[in-house]
mmCIF file of C-alpha atoms in Angstrom:
data_model
loop_
_atom_site.group_PDB
_atom_site.id
_atom_site.type_symbol
_atom_site.label_atom_id
_atom_site.label_comp_id
_atom_site.label_asym_id
_atom_site.label_seq_id
_atom_site.Cartn_x
_atom_site.Cartn_y
_atom_site.Cartn_z
ATOM 1 C CA MET F 1 46.844 114.320 109.881
ATOM 2 C CA PHE F 2 46.047 111.487 112.277
ATOM 3 C CA GLU F 3 44.996 111.400 115.912
ATOM 4 C CA THR F 4 47.533 111.006 118.684
ATOM 5 C CA LYS F 5 46.571 108.336 121.232
ATOM 6 C CA LEU F 6 47.957 107.501 124.651
ATOM 7 C CA THR F 7 51.010 105.371 123.956
ATOM 8 C CA THR F 8 53.692 103.424 125.819
ATOM 9 C CA VAL F 9 56.457 105.166 123.838
ATOM 10 C CA PRO F 10 56.434 109.010 123.777
ATOM 11 C CA ILE F 11 56.644 109.367 120.000
ATOM 12 C CA THR F 12 54.171 111.886 118.617
ATOM 13 C CA GLN F 13 52.676 112.311 115.174
ATOM 14 C CA GLN F 14 54.604 115.567 114.809
ATOM 15 C CA MET F 15 57.920 113.771 115.387
ATOM 16 C CA VAL F 16 57.096 111.320 112.599
ATOM 17 C CA LYS F 17 55.956 114.076 110.213
ATOM 18 C CA ASN F 18 59.097 116.138 110.867
ATOM 19 C CA ALA F 19 61.265 113.079 110.298
ATOM 20 C CA TYR F 20 59.499 112.358 107.013
ATOM 21 C CA ARG F 21 60.168 115.907 105.779
ATOM 22 C CA LYS F 22 63.897 115.540 106.495
ATOM 23 C CA VAL F 23 64.087 112.158 104.785
ATOM 24 C CA LYS F 24 62.205 113.534 101.788
ATOM 25 C CA SER F 25 64.593 116.499 101.482
ATOM 26 C CA ASN F 26 67.601 114.137 101.527
ATOM 27 C CA GLY F 27 66.182 111.846 98.850
ATOM 28 C CA GLY F 28 67.682 108.405 98.405
ATOM 29 C CA SER F 29 66.842 105.160 96.664
ATOM 30 C CA ALA F 30 64.515 102.310 97.629
ATOM 31 C CA GLY F 31 65.462 99.634 100.152
ATOM 32 C CA VAL F 32 64.802 95.880 100.115
ATOM 33 C CA ASP F 33 61.030 96.402 99.691
ATOM 34 C CA LYS F 34 61.716 98.322 96.449
ATOM 35 C CA GLU F 35 59.426 101.148 97.623
ATOM 36 C CA SER F 36 60.696 104.559 96.521
ATOM 37 C CA LEU F 37 59.943 107.859 98.228
ATOM 38 C CA GLU F 38 57.525 108.686 95.427
ATOM 39 C CA GLU F 39 55.637 105.422 95.956
ATOM 40 C CA PHE F 40 55.613 105.956 99.730
ATOM 41 C CA GLN F 41 54.007 109.359 99.145
ATOM 42 C CA THR F 42 51.095 107.934 97.122
ATOM 43 C CA ASP F 43 49.535 106.746 100.397
ATOM 44 C CA LEU F 44 51.379 109.111 102.705
ATOM 45 C CA LYS F 45 48.699 109.513 105.398
ATOM 46 C CA ASN F 46 48.266 105.793 105.978
ATOM 47 C CA ASN F 47 51.983 105.018 105.701
ATOM 48 C CA LEU F 48 52.919 107.608 108.310
ATOM 49 C CA TYR F 49 50.055 106.553 110.559
ATOM 50 C CA LYS F 50 51.128 102.905 110.408
ATOM 51 C CA LEU F 51 54.741 103.796 111.193
ATOM 52 C CA TRP F 52 53.751 106.079 114.081
ATOM 53 C CA ASN F 53 51.350 103.466 115.473
ATOM 54 C CA ARG F 54 54.018 100.767 115.474
ATOM 55 C CA MET F 55 56.806 102.969 116.843
ATOM 56 C CA SER F 56 54.642 104.410 119.608
ATOM 57 C CA SER F 57 53.479 100.961 120.698
ATOM 58 C CA GLY F 58 56.947 99.407 120.618
ATOM 59 C CA SER F 59 55.950 96.948 117.892
ATOM 60 C CA TYR F 60 58.071 98.448 115.123
ATOM 61 C CA PHE F 61 60.784 96.169 113.711
ATOM 62 C CA PRO F 62 63.042 97.267 110.843
ATOM 63 C CA LYS F 63 63.434 95.326 107.623
ATOM 64 C CA SER F 64 66.812 94.077 106.440
ATOM 65 C CA VAL F 65 69.207 96.633 104.966
ATOM 66 C CA LYS F 66 69.920 96.590 101.235
ATOM 67 C CA GLU F 67 73.634 96.435 100.422
ATOM 68 C CA VAL F 68 74.947 98.369 97.435
ATOM 69 C CA GLU F 69 78.506 98.944 96.294
ATOM 70 C CA ILE F 70 79.845 102.235 94.947
ATOM 71 C CA PRO F 71 83.342 103.007 93.605
ATOM 72 C CA LYS F 72 85.800 104.518 96.088
ATOM 73 C CA ALA F 73 87.949 107.472 95.082
ATOM 74 C CA SER F 74 91.042 105.469 96.026
ATOM 75 C CA GLY F 75 89.931 102.423 94.038
ATOM 76 C CA GLY F 76 87.904 99.396 95.008
ATOM 77 C CA LYS F 77 84.321 99.436 96.250
ATOM 78 C CA ARG F 78 82.607 100.985 99.250
ATOM 79 C CA LYS F 79 79.640 99.117 100.732
ATOM 80 C CA LEU F 80 76.593 101.185 101.635
ATOM 81 C CA GLY F 81 73.518 100.042 103.521
ATOM 82 C CA ILE F 82 70.191 101.409 102.251
ATOM 83 C CA PRO F 83 67.284 101.067 104.727
ATOM 84 C CA THR F 84 63.691 101.179 103.474
ATOM 85 C CA VAL F 85 61.910 104.537 103.373
ATOM 86 C CA SER F 86 59.918 103.659 106.518
ATOM 87 C CA ASP F 87 63.092 102.647 108.329
ATOM 88 C CA ARG F 88 64.850 105.863 107.297
ATOM 89 C CA ILE F 89 61.956 107.887 108.727
ATOM 90 C CA ALA F 90 61.989 105.834 111.938
ATOM 91 C CA GLN F 91 65.738 106.342 112.315
ATOM 92 C CA GLN F 92 65.295 110.072 111.744
ATOM 93 C CA VAL F 93 62.734 110.185 114.566
ATOM 94 C CA ILE F 94 65.262 108.781 117.029
ATOM 95 C CA LYS F 95 68.147 110.792 115.594
ATOM 96 C CA SER F 96 66.240 114.080 115.970
ATOM 97 C CA TYR F 97 65.289 113.116 119.529
ATOM 98 C CA LEU F 98 68.808 112.119 120.557
ATOM 99 C CA GLU F 99 71.064 114.449 118.567
ATOM 100 C CA PRO F 100 70.777 117.650 120.685
ATOM 101 C CA ARG F 101 71.748 115.668 123.786
ATOM 102 C CA LEU F 102 74.810 114.113 122.195
ATOM 103 C CA GLU F 103 75.818 117.319 120.416
ATOM 104 C CA ALA F 104 76.272 118.939 123.809
ATOM 105 C CA GLU F 105 78.916 116.278 124.585
ATOM 106 C CA PHE F 106 80.838 116.078 121.305
ATOM 107 C CA HIS F 107 84.296 117.614 120.934
ATOM 108 C CA GLU F 108 84.731 120.932 119.120
ATOM 109 C CA ASP F 109 87.333 119.370 116.785
ATOM 110 C CA SER F 110 84.855 116.775 115.497
ATOM 111 C CA TYR F 111 83.199 118.087 112.331
ATOM 112 C CA GLY F 112 81.622 115.245 110.352
ATOM 113 C CA TYR F 113 77.842 114.985 109.953
ATOM 114 C CA ARG F 114 77.118 117.511 112.668
ATOM 115 C CA PRO F 115 74.636 120.410 112.537
ATOM 116 C CA LEU F 116 76.307 123.810 112.079
ATOM 117 C CA LYS F 117 79.658 122.114 111.259
ATOM 118 C CA SER F 118 81.135 121.681 107.788
ATOM 119 C CA ALA F 119 83.960 120.103 105.817
ATOM 120 C CA HIS F 120 85.322 123.587 105.086
ATOM 121 C CA GLU F 121 85.569 124.291 108.817
ATOM 122 C CA ALA F 122 87.478 121.028 109.296
ATOM 123 C CA LEU F 123 89.839 121.952 106.459
ATOM 124 C CA GLN F 124 90.360 125.434 107.881
ATOM 125 C CA SER F 125 91.320 123.919 111.240
ATOM 126 C CA VAL F 126 93.916 121.720 109.516
ATOM 127 C CA ARG F 127 95.241 124.750 107.604
ATOM 128 C CA GLU F 128 95.719 126.623 110.877
ATOM 129 C CA ASN F 129 97.253 123.628 112.671
ATOM 130 C CA VAL F 130 99.921 122.894 110.026
ATOM 131 C CA ARG F 131 101.277 126.411 110.476
ATOM 132 C CA GLU F 132 101.948 125.656 114.142
ATOM 133 C CA TYR F 133 102.736 121.928 114.038
ATOM 134 C CA ALA F 134 105.391 120.608 111.650
ATOM 135 C CA TRP F 135 104.302 116.961 111.760
ATOM 136 C CA VAL F 136 101.070 115.208 110.833
ATOM 137 C CA VAL F 137 99.861 111.688 111.503
ATOM 138 C CA ASP F 138 97.494 111.006 108.610
ATOM 139 C CA MET F 139 95.500 108.056 109.940
ATOM 140 C CA ASP F 140 92.906 105.844 108.361
ATOM 141 C CA ILE F 141 90.658 103.403 110.248
ATOM 142 C CA LYS F 142 90.200 100.145 108.369
ATOM 143 C CA SER F 143 86.565 99.228 107.576
ATOM 144 C CA PHE F 144 85.306 101.438 110.400
ATOM 145 C CA PHE F 145 81.553 101.249 109.748
ATOM 146 C CA ASP F 146 81.745 97.464 109.330
ATOM 147 C CA GLU F 147 83.635 96.920 112.580
ATOM 148 C CA VAL F 148 81.966 99.203 115.129
ATOM 149 C CA ASN F 149 81.612 96.966 118.189
ATOM 150 C CA HIS F 150 77.985 96.804 119.384
ATOM 151 C CA GLU F 151 78.867 96.084 123.009
ATOM 152 C CA LEU F 152 81.155 99.106 123.267
ATOM 153 C CA LEU F 153 78.648 101.290 121.406
ATOM 154 C CA GLN F 154 75.887 100.266 123.814
ATOM 155 C CA LYS F 155 78.229 101.098 126.700
ATOM 156 C CA ALA F 156 78.686 104.610 125.270
ATOM 157 C CA LEU F 157 74.923 104.964 124.833
ATOM 158 C CA GLU F 158 74.324 103.997 128.454
ATOM 159 C CA ARG F 159 76.263 107.100 129.528
ATOM 160 C CA HIS F 160 73.805 109.437 127.834
ATOM 161 C CA VAL F 161 70.539 107.586 127.202
ATOM 162 C CA GLU F 162 68.188 106.477 129.978
ATOM 163 C CA GLU F 163 65.137 105.801 127.819
ATOM 164 C CA LYS F 164 64.721 102.064 127.268
ATOM 165 C CA TRP F 165 62.644 102.596 124.126
ATOM 166 C CA VAL F 166 65.442 104.579 122.454
ATOM 167 C CA LYS F 167 68.008 101.878 123.227
ATOM 168 C CA MET F 168 65.522 99.205 122.112
ATOM 169 C CA TYR F 169 65.126 100.695 118.653
ATOM 170 C CA ILE F 170 68.853 101.364 118.237
ATOM 171 C CA THR F 171 69.539 97.713 119.146
ATOM 172 C CA ARG F 172 67.036 96.552 116.529
ATOM 173 C CA TRP F 173 68.719 98.669 113.852
ATOM 174 C CA LEU F 174 72.157 97.434 114.841
ATOM 175 C CA GLU F 175 70.976 93.824 114.633
ATOM 176 C CA ALA F 176 69.031 94.168 111.361
ATOM 177 C CA PRO F 177 70.582 91.793 108.772
ATOM 178 C CA ILE F 178 72.220 92.937 105.539
ATOM 179 C CA GLU F 179 70.611 91.756 102.296
ATOM 180 C CA LYS F 180 73.239 91.284 99.610
ATOM 181 C CA ALA F 181 72.700 91.778 95.872
ATOM 182 C CA ASP F 182 71.986 88.064 95.328
ATOM 183 C CA GLY F 183 69.281 88.100 98.019
ATOM 184 C CA THR F 184 71.220 86.290 100.742
ATOM 185 C CA LEU F 185 70.983 87.638 104.284
ATOM 186 C CA LEU F 186 74.111 88.427 106.256
ATOM 187 C CA GLN F 187 73.539 88.373 110.005
ATOM 188 C CA LYS F 188 75.481 90.828 112.143
ATOM 189 C CA ALA F 189 78.101 89.281 114.427
ATOM 190 C CA GLY F 190 77.909 91.943 117.119
ATOM 191 C CA MET F 191 79.520 94.635 115.014
ATOM 192 C CA GLY F 192 78.841 97.116 112.242
ATOM 193 C CA THR F 193 76.521 100.055 111.617
ATOM 194 C CA PRO F 194 75.802 100.330 107.868
ATOM 195 C CA GLN F 195 77.231 103.393 106.162
ATOM 196 C CA GLY F 196 74.155 104.913 104.566
ATOM 197 C CA GLY F 197 71.757 104.570 107.491
ATOM 198 C CA VAL F 198 70.232 107.807 108.798
ATOM 199 C CA ILE F 199 71.319 107.212 112.387
ATOM 200 C CA SER F 200 74.720 105.653 111.583
ATOM 201 C CA PRO F 201 76.675 108.957 111.478
ATOM 202 C CA LEU F 202 75.374 109.934 114.933
ATOM 203 C CA LEU F 203 76.241 106.523 116.388
ATOM 204 C CA SER F 204 79.676 106.506 114.752
ATOM 205 C CA ASN F 205 80.406 109.985 116.121
ATOM 206 C CA LEU F 206 79.450 108.783 119.601
ATOM 207 C CA TYR F 207 81.702 105.748 119.238
ATOM 208 C CA LEU F 208 84.720 107.741 118.062
ATOM 209 C CA HIS F 209 84.027 110.421 120.656
ATOM 210 C CA TYR F 210 85.131 107.917 123.284
ATOM 211 C CA VAL F 211 87.596 105.917 121.177
ATOM 212 C CA LEU F 212 89.591 108.979 120.067
ATOM 213 C CA ASP F 213 88.325 112.439 120.981
ATOM 214 C CA LYS F 214 88.045 112.052 124.754
ATOM 215 C CA TRP F 215 91.087 109.754 124.863
ATOM 216 C CA LEU F 216 93.240 112.298 123.015
ATOM 217 C CA GLU F 217 91.977 115.155 125.169
ATOM 218 C CA LYS F 218 92.768 113.257 128.382
ATOM 219 C CA ASN F 219 96.000 111.412 127.490
ATOM 220 C CA HIS F 220 97.593 113.578 124.767
ATOM 221 C CA PRO F 221 96.554 117.214 125.304
ATOM 222 C CA GLU F 222 99.740 118.337 123.515
ATOM 223 C CA VAL F 223 98.403 116.903 120.234
ATOM 224 C CA ALA F 224 95.967 118.878 118.090
ATOM 225 C CA PHE F 225 93.533 116.893 115.976
ATOM 226 C CA VAL F 226 90.761 117.290 113.428
ATOM 227 C CA ARG F 227 88.208 114.537 112.893
ATOM 228 C CA TYR F 228 85.583 114.361 110.149
ATOM 229 C CA ALA F 229 83.651 111.133 110.850
ATOM 230 C CA ASP F 230 86.337 108.434 110.539
ATOM 231 C CA ASP F 231 88.853 110.679 108.712
ATOM 232 C CA VAL F 232 91.377 111.859 111.312
ATOM 233 C CA VAL F 233 94.423 114.148 111.171
ATOM 234 C CA LEU F 234 96.726 114.401 114.203
ATOM 235 C CA HIS F 235 99.184 117.313 114.564
ATOM 236 C CA CYS F 236 102.465 116.852 116.472
ATOM 237 C CA LYS F 237 105.420 119.104 117.328
ATOM 238 C CA SER F 238 108.229 116.672 116.487
ATOM 239 C CA GLU F 239 109.098 113.548 114.527
ATOM 240 C CA GLU F 240 109.505 111.556 117.756
ATOM 241 C CA ALA F 241 106.096 112.692 118.989
ATOM 242 C CA ALA F 242 104.495 111.710 115.662
ATOM 243 C CA LYS F 243 106.025 108.223 115.765
ATOM 244 C CA ALA F 244 104.921 107.736 119.368
ATOM 245 C CA MET F 245 101.442 109.015 118.533
ATOM 246 C CA LEU F 246 101.029 106.611 115.618
ATOM 247 C CA GLU F 247 101.919 103.665 117.848
ATOM 248 C CA ALA F 248 99.642 104.913 120.641
ATOM 249 C CA VAL F 249 96.708 105.249 118.223
ATOM 250 C CA ARG F 250 97.388 101.764 116.858
ATOM 251 C CA CYS F 251 97.136 100.318 120.377
ATOM 252 C CA ARG F 252 94.099 102.416 121.266
ATOM 253 C CA LEU F 253 92.172 101.217 118.207
ATOM 254 C CA GLN F 254 92.984 97.599 119.032
ATOM 255 C CA GLU F 255 91.644 98.115 122.569
ATOM 256 C CA CYS F 256 88.403 99.410 121.039
ATOM 257 C CA LYS F 257 88.010 96.530 118.536
ATOM 258 C CA LEU F 258 89.132 98.636 115.564
ATOM 259 C CA ARG F 259 92.137 98.468 113.237
ATOM 260 C CA LEU F 260 94.529 101.007 111.796
ATOM 261 C CA ASN F 261 94.787 100.842 108.019
ATOM 262 C CA GLU F 262 98.551 100.423 107.870
ATOM 263 C CA GLU F 263 98.778 101.017 104.117
ATOM 264 C CA LYS F 264 96.982 104.369 104.227
ATOM 265 C CA SER F 265 98.247 105.705 107.570
ATOM 266 C CA LYS F 266 101.500 107.652 107.526
ATOM 267 C CA ILE F 267 103.614 110.399 109.054
ATOM 268 C CA VAL F 268 103.922 113.586 107.001
ATOM 269 C CA TYR F 269 106.368 116.495 107.329
ATOM 270 C CA CYS F 270 104.710 119.873 106.709
ATOM 271 C CA LYS F 271 107.573 121.564 104.864
ATOM 272 C CA ASP F 272 107.456 125.321 104.438
ATOM 273 C CA TYR F 273 109.964 128.201 104.239
ATOM 274 C CA ARG F 274 110.689 128.017 107.993
ATOM 275 C CA ARG F 275 111.370 124.291 108.211
ATOM 276 C CA GLU F 276 114.366 122.180 107.208
ATOM 277 C CA LYS F 277 114.014 119.535 104.548
ATOM 278 C CA LYS F 278 113.251 116.093 105.998
ATOM 279 C CA ASP F 279 113.390 112.655 104.437
ATOM 280 C CA TYR F 280 109.643 112.195 104.744
ATOM 281 C CA GLY F 281 106.565 112.379 102.598
ATOM 282 C CA MET F 282 105.368 115.956 102.464
ATOM 283 C CA LYS F 283 101.742 115.655 101.412
ATOM 284 C CA PHE F 284 98.471 114.110 102.547
ATOM 285 C CA ASP F 285 94.852 114.131 101.395
ATOM 286 C CA PHE F 286 91.889 115.190 103.505
ATOM 287 C CA LEU F 287 88.265 115.623 102.386
ATOM 288 C CA GLY F 288 89.149 115.827 98.686
ATOM 289 C CA PHE F 289 92.051 118.284 99.155
ATOM 290 C CA THR F 290 95.807 117.696 99.057
ATOM 291 C CA PHE F 291 97.973 119.450 101.634
ATOM 292 C CA LYS F 292 101.570 119.993 100.505
ATOM 293 C CA PRO F 293 104.246 122.727 100.121
ATOM 294 C CA ARG F 294 102.912 125.434 97.806
ATOM 295 C CA THR F 295 104.019 128.813 96.505
ATOM 296 C CA ILE F 296 102.093 131.528 98.311
ATOM 297 C CA PHE F 297 101.799 135.043 96.844
ATOM 298 C CA THR F 298 101.368 138.039 99.136
ATOM 299 C CA LYS F 299 99.288 141.102 98.290
ATOM 300 C CA SER F 300 102.494 143.049 97.631
ATOM 301 C CA GLY F 301 103.576 140.517 94.995
ATOM 302 C CA ASP F 302 106.178 138.696 97.089
ATOM 303 C CA ARG F 303 106.110 134.919 97.256
ATOM 304 C CA PHE F 304 107.224 132.241 99.698
ATOM 305 C CA THR F 305 106.845 128.503 100.264
ATOM 306 C CA GLY F 306 103.879 127.775 102.504
ATOM 307 C CA TYR F 307 101.990 124.612 103.369
ATOM 308 C CA ASP F 308 98.400 124.670 102.179
ATOM 309 C CA CYS F 309 95.649 122.749 100.401
ATOM 310 C CA ALA F 310 94.040 122.571 96.969
ATOM 311 C CA ILE F 311 91.794 120.109 95.158
ATOM 312 C CA SER F 312 93.399 116.658 95.106
ATOM 313 C CA GLN F 313 94.417 114.867 91.932
ATOM 314 C CA SER F 314 92.048 112.000 92.703
ATOM 315 C CA ALA F 315 89.114 114.421 93.107
ATOM 316 C CA GLN F 316 89.957 116.040 89.760
ATOM 317 C CA GLN F 317 90.143 112.658 88.040
ATOM 318 C CA ARG F 318 86.816 111.611 89.548
ATOM 319 C CA ILE F 319 85.104 114.764 88.235
ATOM 320 C CA LYS F 320 86.664 114.402 84.785
ATOM 321 C CA GLU F 321 85.557 110.787 84.632
ATOM 322 C CA ARG F 322 82.017 111.797 85.565
ATOM 323 C CA TRP F 323 81.960 114.295 82.672
ATOM 324 C CA ARG F 324 83.410 111.721 80.297
ATOM 325 C CA LYS F 325 80.711 109.186 81.169
ATOM 326 C CA LEU F 326 77.978 111.732 80.433
ATOM 327 C CA GLU F 327 79.210 111.727 76.797
ATOM 328 C CA PHE F 328 77.564 115.060 76.078
ATOM 329 C CA HIS F 329 80.495 115.827 73.761
ATOM 330 C CA LYS F 330 79.273 113.040 71.459
ATOM 331 C CA ASN F 331 75.632 114.149 71.296
ATOM 332 C CA SER F 332 75.142 116.613 68.462
ATOM 333 C CA THR F 333 71.373 116.818 69.105
ATOM 334 C CA LEU F 334 71.952 118.711 72.359
ATOM 335 C CA THR F 335 71.916 122.503 72.536
ATOM 336 C CA ILE F 336 74.451 124.403 74.626
ATOM 337 C CA GLN F 337 71.566 125.566 76.829
ATOM 338 C CA GLU F 338 70.658 121.932 77.559
ATOM 339 C CA ILE F 339 74.273 121.145 78.463
ATOM 340 C CA ALA F 340 74.362 124.132 80.808
ATOM 341 C CA THR F 341 71.077 123.121 82.466
ATOM 342 C CA THR F 342 72.421 119.609 83.107
ATOM 343 C CA LEU F 343 75.932 120.512 84.261
ATOM 344 C CA ASN F 344 75.528 123.857 86.030
ATOM 345 C CA PRO F 345 74.424 122.320 89.361
ATOM 346 C CA GLN F 346 77.605 120.175 89.304
ATOM 347 C CA ILE F 347 79.810 123.125 88.381
ATOM 348 C CA VAL F 348 78.323 125.276 91.162
ATOM 349 C CA GLY F 349 79.085 122.542 93.713
ATOM 350 C CA ILE F 350 82.612 121.968 92.387
ATOM 351 C CA VAL F 351 83.596 125.639 92.361
ATOM 352 C CA ARG F 352 82.070 126.431 95.753
ATOM 353 C CA TYR F 353 83.599 123.407 97.484
ATOM 354 C CA TYR F 354 87.000 123.011 95.833
ATOM 355 C CA GLY F 355 87.508 126.706 95.140
ATOM 356 C CA LYS F 356 87.095 127.731 98.763
ATOM 357 C CA PHE F 357 90.826 128.023 99.536
ATOM 358 C CA SER F 358 92.512 127.987 96.106
ATOM 359 C CA PHE F 359 90.439 129.347 93.258
ATOM 360 C CA TRP F 360 93.121 128.962 90.591
ATOM 361 C CA THR F 361 93.299 125.144 90.934
ATOM 362 C CA VAL F 362 89.607 124.865 90.020
ATOM 363 C CA ARG F 363 90.357 126.955 86.955
ATOM 364 C CA GLU F 364 92.473 124.096 85.595
ATOM 365 C CA LEU F 365 89.487 121.759 85.988
ATOM 366 C CA MET F 366 87.213 124.204 84.180
ATOM 367 C CA THR F 367 89.754 124.398 81.340
ATOM 368 C CA HIS F 368 89.346 120.632 80.933
ATOM 369 C CA PHE F 369 85.576 121.110 80.835
ATOM 370 C CA HIS F 370 85.987 123.662 78.041
ATOM 371 C CA PHE F 371 88.079 121.178 76.079
ATOM 372 C CA ARG F 372 85.218 118.668 76.327
ATOM 373 C CA LEU F 373 82.744 121.410 75.390
ATOM 374 C CA ALA F 374 84.884 122.230 72.336
ATOM 375 C CA LYS F 375 84.661 118.575 71.274
ATOM 376 C CA TRP F 376 80.871 118.921 71.400
ATOM 377 C CA VAL F 377 81.071 122.069 69.257
ATOM 378 C CA LEU F 378 83.092 120.204 66.594
ATOM 379 C CA LYS F 379 80.622 117.318 66.654
ATOM 380 C CA LYS F 380 77.611 119.611 66.277
ATOM 381 C CA TYR F 381 78.982 122.170 63.793
ATOM 382 C CA ARG F 382 80.773 120.422 60.967
ATOM 383 C CA ARG F 383 81.568 123.769 59.343
ATOM 384 C CA PHE F 384 84.444 124.195 61.814
ATOM 385 C CA LYS F 385 86.135 121.213 60.111
ATOM 386 C CA GLY F 386 87.736 119.848 63.253
ATOM 387 C CA SER F 387 89.477 123.103 64.225
ATOM 388 C CA PHE F 388 89.717 123.411 68.005
ATOM 389 C CA LYS F 389 90.853 127.019 67.524
ATOM 390 C CA ARG F 390 87.554 127.883 65.825
ATOM 391 C CA ALA F 391 85.567 125.865 68.385
ATOM 392 C CA PHE F 392 87.114 127.776 71.291
ATOM 393 C CA ALA F 393 86.478 131.058 69.469
ATOM 394 C CA TRP F 394 82.791 130.088 69.158
ATOM 395 C CA ILE F 395 82.621 129.311 72.903
ATOM 396 C CA ARG F 396 84.173 132.694 73.719
ATOM 397 C CA MET F 397 81.611 134.383 71.500
ATOM 398 C CA ILE F 398 78.713 132.638 73.295
ATOM 399 C CA LYS F 399 80.298 133.570 76.623
ATOM 400 C CA SER F 400 80.405 137.233 75.617
ATOM 401 C CA TYR F 401 76.680 137.185 74.746
ATOM 402 C CA TYR F 402 75.542 134.980 77.652
ATOM 403 C CA PRO F 403 78.072 135.379 80.508
ATOM 404 C CA ASN F 404 75.742 133.679 83.013
ATOM 405 C CA MET F 405 75.049 130.556 80.959
ATOM 406 C CA PHE F 406 77.674 128.547 82.890
ATOM 407 C CA TYR F 407 78.300 129.389 86.539
ATOM 408 C CA HIS F 408 82.096 129.651 86.185
ATOM 409 C CA TRP F 409 81.975 132.000 83.172
ATOM 410 C CA LYS F 410 81.373 135.046 85.373
ATOM 411 C CA LEU F 411 84.167 133.959 87.732
ATOM 412 C CA PHE F 412 86.967 133.200 85.278
ATOM 413 C CA LYS F 413 87.178 135.992 82.735
ATOM 414 C CA SER F 414 89.852 134.545 80.455
ATOM 415 C CA ILE F 415 88.595 130.972 80.031
#
């Protein structure tokens, strides 16, 4: 594609091309330069050559990071930082170079944004832990990505990274200003790694590896934990241990220039058929699932009270709101095939993620979808005269002829 020359920084053309392919597969919007991936690709050869030339000579400097706000599931707004396409590729170069080295160090109970690790594995670990440990510390770190301390992060990097050019580029990304929606630049004050940057998850995992993972392993080996990025669940044997652990974590975060979100952090009692009733909250949310006492049915038909997870109420509401905003139920010009083409990718993701441990709870969500689909039927076919009964009968007829039209139709026979 372009010739490799002798350089002061050992970054090759292949590293840049591989990084570009990963960035392209992940997609994403334009940064402060308003250049999209599609526009970057119109002059791909020259753009990649220019980036490689600058990175390999040490003369690459990132642009400011575009700040966008997205709604949080719990309310309010979450700030994301969107680097330019070139900066995302550059970050991917360093991430790919550094990640195998750091992966060898990371704790087995850390799951977030790691190759060969998944949210389902993190959830399964929590499911196993709550059967053994009756108490949970559900902890939330306040504004974690905004408050990562650069000095402490650099100290962690020094333990694993000798290459000056790697540390040089990471420092430049950490110090890159944030460009707000009104165009003003916000300079970093020695802290923060924008949520949304390609390399931010790797750096945040390194930071929390020393803030929590190694600290817990060394000082509190009796406590089991599961961490997915900055979402952390601690498992304790007793109420006293849970209270002591919450206070210890509070102090540890303060030592590491972080804060516990006091409003969202709590102690939870994992009530099941073996455990006495306690005057404590008995549920917590983790990765879109709610853990709480639930009726468990055995293969023989017996039932008992267990402690397990299913899709959270907030996740259900978020999905329903997304469907409502699409307003397909109001568009009588659409065909049912067009609705299926648009929504099937969403439905596949919903069923596969939220149906992993409790299929029947996703069924309730799909019933809501059918209600919205019935509203579309009544809008499109006036001959049904507003009868939901006739609309649902029509949907069942289509389902019998085309059982694969919607992904969930072949899974839930009676919907």
